[in-house]
Short mmCIF file of C-alpha atoms in Angstrom, two decimals:
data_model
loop_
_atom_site.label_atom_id
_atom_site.label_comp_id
_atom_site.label_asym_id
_atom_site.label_seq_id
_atom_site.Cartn_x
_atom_site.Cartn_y
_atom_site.Cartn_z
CA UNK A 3 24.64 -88.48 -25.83
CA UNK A 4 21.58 -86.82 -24.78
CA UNK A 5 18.16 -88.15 -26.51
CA UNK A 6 16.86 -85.18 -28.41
CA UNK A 7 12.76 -84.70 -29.61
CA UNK A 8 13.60 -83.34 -32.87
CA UNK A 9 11.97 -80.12 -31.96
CA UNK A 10 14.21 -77.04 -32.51
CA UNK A 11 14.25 -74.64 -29.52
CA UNK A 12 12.11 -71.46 -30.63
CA UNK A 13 13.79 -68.08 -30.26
CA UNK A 14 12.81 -65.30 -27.85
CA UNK A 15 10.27 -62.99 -29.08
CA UNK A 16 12.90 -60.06 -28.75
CA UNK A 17 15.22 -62.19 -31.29
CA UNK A 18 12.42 -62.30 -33.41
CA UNK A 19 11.97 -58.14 -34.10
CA UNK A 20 14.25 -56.78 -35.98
CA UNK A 21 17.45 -54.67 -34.75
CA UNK A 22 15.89 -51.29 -35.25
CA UNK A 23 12.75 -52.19 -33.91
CA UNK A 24 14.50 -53.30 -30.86
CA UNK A 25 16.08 -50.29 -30.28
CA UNK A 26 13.01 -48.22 -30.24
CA UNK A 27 11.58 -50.51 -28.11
CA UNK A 28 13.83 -50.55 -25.60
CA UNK A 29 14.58 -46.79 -25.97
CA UNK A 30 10.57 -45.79 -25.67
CA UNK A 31 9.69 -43.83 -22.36
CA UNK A 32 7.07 -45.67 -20.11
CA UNK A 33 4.23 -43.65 -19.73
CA UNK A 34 4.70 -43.38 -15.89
CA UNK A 35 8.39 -43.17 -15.79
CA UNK A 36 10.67 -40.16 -13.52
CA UNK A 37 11.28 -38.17 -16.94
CA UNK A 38 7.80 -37.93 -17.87
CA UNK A 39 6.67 -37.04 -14.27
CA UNK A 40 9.06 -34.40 -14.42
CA UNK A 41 8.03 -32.69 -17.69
CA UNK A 42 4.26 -32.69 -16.36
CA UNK A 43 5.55 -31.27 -13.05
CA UNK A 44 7.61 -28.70 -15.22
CA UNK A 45 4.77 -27.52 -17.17
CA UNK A 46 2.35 -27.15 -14.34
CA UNK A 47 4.74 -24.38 -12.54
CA UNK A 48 5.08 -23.21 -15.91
CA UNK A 49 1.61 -22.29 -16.08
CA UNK A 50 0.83 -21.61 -12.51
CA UNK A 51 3.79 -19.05 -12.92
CA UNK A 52 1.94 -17.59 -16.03
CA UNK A 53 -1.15 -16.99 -14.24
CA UNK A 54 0.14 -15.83 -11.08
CA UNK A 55 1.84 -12.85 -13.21
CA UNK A 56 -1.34 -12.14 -14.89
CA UNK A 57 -2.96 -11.87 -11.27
CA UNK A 58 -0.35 -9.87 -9.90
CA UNK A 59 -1.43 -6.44 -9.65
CA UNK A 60 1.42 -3.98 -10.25
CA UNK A 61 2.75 -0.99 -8.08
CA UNK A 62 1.06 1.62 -7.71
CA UNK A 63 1.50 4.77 -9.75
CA UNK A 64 3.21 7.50 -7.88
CA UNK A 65 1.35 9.96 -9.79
CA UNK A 66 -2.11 9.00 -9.15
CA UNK A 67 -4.28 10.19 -7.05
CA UNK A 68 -6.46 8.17 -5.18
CA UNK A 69 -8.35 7.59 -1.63
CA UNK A 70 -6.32 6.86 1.59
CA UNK A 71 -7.56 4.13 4.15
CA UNK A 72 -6.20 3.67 6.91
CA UNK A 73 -5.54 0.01 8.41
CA UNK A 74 -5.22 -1.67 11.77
CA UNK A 75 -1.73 -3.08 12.20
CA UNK A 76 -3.19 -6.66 10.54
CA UNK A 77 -4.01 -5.06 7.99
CA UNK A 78 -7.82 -4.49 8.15
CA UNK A 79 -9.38 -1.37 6.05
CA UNK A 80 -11.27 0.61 8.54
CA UNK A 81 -12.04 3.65 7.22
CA UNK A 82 -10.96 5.77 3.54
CA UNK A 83 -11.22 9.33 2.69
CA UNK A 84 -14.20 10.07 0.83
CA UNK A 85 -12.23 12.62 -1.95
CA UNK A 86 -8.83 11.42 -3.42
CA UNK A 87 -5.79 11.82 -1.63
CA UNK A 88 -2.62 13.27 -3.37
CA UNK A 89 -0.43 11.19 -5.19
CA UNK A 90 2.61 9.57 -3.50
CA UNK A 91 4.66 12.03 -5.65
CA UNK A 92 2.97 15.25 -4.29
CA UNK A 93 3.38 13.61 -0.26
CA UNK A 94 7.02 13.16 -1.26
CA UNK A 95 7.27 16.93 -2.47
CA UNK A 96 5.21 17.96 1.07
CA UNK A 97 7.65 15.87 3.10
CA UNK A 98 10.18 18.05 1.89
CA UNK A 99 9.17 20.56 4.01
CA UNK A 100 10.29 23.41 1.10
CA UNK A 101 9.45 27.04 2.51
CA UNK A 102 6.72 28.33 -0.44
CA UNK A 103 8.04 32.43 -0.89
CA UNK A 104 4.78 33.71 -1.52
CA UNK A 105 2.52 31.96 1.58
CA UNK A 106 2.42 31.29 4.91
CA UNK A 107 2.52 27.31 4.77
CA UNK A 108 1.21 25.11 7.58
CA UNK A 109 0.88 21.77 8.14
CA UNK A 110 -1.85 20.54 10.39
CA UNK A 111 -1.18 16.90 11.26
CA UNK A 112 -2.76 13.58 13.34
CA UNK A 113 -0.80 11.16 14.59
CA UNK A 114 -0.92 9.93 17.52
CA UNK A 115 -1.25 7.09 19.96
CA UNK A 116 -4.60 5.57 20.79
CA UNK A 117 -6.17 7.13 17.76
CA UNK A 118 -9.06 5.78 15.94
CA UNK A 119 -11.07 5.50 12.92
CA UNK A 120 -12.79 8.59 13.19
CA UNK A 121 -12.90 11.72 10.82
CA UNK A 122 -12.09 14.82 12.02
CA UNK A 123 -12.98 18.06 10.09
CA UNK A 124 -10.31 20.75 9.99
CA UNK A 125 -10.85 24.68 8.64
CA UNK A 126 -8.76 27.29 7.93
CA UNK A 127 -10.44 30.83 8.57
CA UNK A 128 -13.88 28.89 8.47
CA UNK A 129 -13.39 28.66 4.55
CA UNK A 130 -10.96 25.80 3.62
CA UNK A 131 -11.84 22.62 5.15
CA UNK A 132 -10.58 18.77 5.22
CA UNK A 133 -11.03 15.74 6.85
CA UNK A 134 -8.78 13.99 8.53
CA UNK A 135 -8.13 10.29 9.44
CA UNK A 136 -5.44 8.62 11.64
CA UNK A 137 -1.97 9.14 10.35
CA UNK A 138 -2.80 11.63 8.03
CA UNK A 139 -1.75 15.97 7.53
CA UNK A 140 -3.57 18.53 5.32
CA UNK A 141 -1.62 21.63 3.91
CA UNK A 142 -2.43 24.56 4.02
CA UNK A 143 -0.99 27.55 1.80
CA UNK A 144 -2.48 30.90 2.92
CA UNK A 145 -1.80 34.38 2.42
CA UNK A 146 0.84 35.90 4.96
CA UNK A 147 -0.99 36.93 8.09
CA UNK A 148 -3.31 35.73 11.52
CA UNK A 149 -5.55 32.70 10.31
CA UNK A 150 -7.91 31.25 12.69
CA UNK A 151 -7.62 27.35 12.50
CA UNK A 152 -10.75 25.10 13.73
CA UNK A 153 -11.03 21.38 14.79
CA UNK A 154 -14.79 20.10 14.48
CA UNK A 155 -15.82 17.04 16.25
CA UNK A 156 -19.47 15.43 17.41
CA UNK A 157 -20.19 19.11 17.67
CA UNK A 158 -17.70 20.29 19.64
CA UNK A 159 -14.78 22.83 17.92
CA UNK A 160 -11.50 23.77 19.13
CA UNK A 161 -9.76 27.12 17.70
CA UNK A 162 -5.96 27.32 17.42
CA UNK A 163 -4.50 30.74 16.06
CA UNK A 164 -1.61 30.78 13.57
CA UNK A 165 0.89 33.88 11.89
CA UNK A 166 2.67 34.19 9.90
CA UNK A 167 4.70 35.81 6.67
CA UNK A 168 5.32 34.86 3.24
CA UNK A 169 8.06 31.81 3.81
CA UNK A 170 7.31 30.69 7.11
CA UNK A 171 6.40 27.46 8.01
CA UNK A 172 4.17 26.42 10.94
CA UNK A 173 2.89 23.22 12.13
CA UNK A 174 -0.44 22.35 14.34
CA UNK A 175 -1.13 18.49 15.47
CA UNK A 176 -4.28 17.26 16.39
CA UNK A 177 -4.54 15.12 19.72
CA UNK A 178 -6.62 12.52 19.63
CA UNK A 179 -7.92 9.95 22.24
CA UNK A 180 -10.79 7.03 21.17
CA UNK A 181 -12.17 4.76 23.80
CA UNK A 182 -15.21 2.78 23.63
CA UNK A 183 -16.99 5.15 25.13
CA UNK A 184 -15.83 8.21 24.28
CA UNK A 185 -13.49 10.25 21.64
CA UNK A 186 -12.32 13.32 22.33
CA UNK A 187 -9.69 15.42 19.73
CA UNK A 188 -7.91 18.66 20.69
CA UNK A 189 -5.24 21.25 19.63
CA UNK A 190 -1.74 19.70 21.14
CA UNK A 191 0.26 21.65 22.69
CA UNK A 192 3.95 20.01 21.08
CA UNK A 193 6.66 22.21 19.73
CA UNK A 194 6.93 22.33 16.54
CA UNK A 195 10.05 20.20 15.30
CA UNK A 196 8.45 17.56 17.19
CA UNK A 197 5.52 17.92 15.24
CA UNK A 198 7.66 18.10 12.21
CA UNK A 199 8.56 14.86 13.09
CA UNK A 200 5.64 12.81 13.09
CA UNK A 201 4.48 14.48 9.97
CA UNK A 202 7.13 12.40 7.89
CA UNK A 203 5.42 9.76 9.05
CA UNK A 204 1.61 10.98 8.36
CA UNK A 205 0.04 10.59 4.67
CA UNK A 206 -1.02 13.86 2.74
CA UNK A 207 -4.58 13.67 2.30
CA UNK A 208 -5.32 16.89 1.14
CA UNK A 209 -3.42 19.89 -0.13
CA UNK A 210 -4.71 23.18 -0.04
CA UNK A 211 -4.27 26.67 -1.62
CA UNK A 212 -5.51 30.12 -1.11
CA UNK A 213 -5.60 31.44 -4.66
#
């Protein structure tokens, strides 16, 4: 038989806690461990999605009105109309294209290839006036009749003669050309369903009544 000391072995210091307090040892979450990684990860997208929606801005409201700019294809504000434009609602209603029975409506509109940045001033019979950017139309409501339509520019005006009768539509475009070193806008000479046309595409900036 084996010669023994006399000295009892001790027991582990696990088999010295008690059962319960074993448990919640062995149960407790190390302070570095995948769950608790995942909760902080969880509650930083939780917050970061909170404070994106506050910074958010929402849709615009179809309703207002508000100043038009127009952009370069990246994006890039280059110029905005110095009066509010009408709201999205009232360009929706002038898309329509709805013959008014009590005026001669036209529709003067720029769009075109080449354009620029540059405001144009449009008048009807010297009296009602807009300007104009890129991509934009004005509307005109007069009384039936000849009206006498002018394009100002760097001090040079074109004329363009309209008539019409209570119900009628017409439709003028402005042709426009910038270059470094020169601009130069004119009457165009387009029928006018093709003018039509691009006018779905052009923003109402300005909508105009003869009372």
């Amino acid at each position: 038989m084996g010669k023994s000391d006399g000295v009892a072995d001790k027991p582990a210091v696990a088999d010295q806690q008690p059962p319960q307090q074993r448990i919640r040892s062995m149960t407790k979450i190390p302070p570095h461990s995948g769950t608790r990684r995942l909760c902080v990860i969880l509650t930083s997208v939780l917050v970061a999605s909170l404070l994106a929606g506050c910074a958010t801005p929402t849709g615009a409201d179809p309703s207002a009105e508000a100043p038009y700019c127009y952009k370069t294809s990246k994006g890039r504000v280059v110029a905005c109309t110095r009066v509010p434009a009408p709201s999205l609602n009232a360009d929706a209603q002038a898309k329509r294209f709805t013959p008014d029975p009590n005026a001669l409506t036209v529709y003067v509109v720029r769009r075109n290839w080449g354009d620029g940045g540059r405001f144009v001033k449009i008048s009807a019979d010297n009296e009602m006036a807009a300007e104009t950017l890129p991509n934009t139309m004005v509307r005109f409501k007069l009384k039936p009749g000849t009206h006498t339509f002018t394009l100002d520019f760097e001090g040079e005006r074109q004329v363009a003669t309209v008539d019409g009768k209570a119900g009628d539509l017409r439709f003028l475009r402005i042709d426009g050309t910038v270059w470094a070193w020169k601009s130069t806008f004119v009457w165009a000479t387009d029928g006018e369903d093709a003018i039509r046309e691009r006018a779905y595409k052009a923003r109402l900036v300005a909508d105009l009544t003869v009372k």
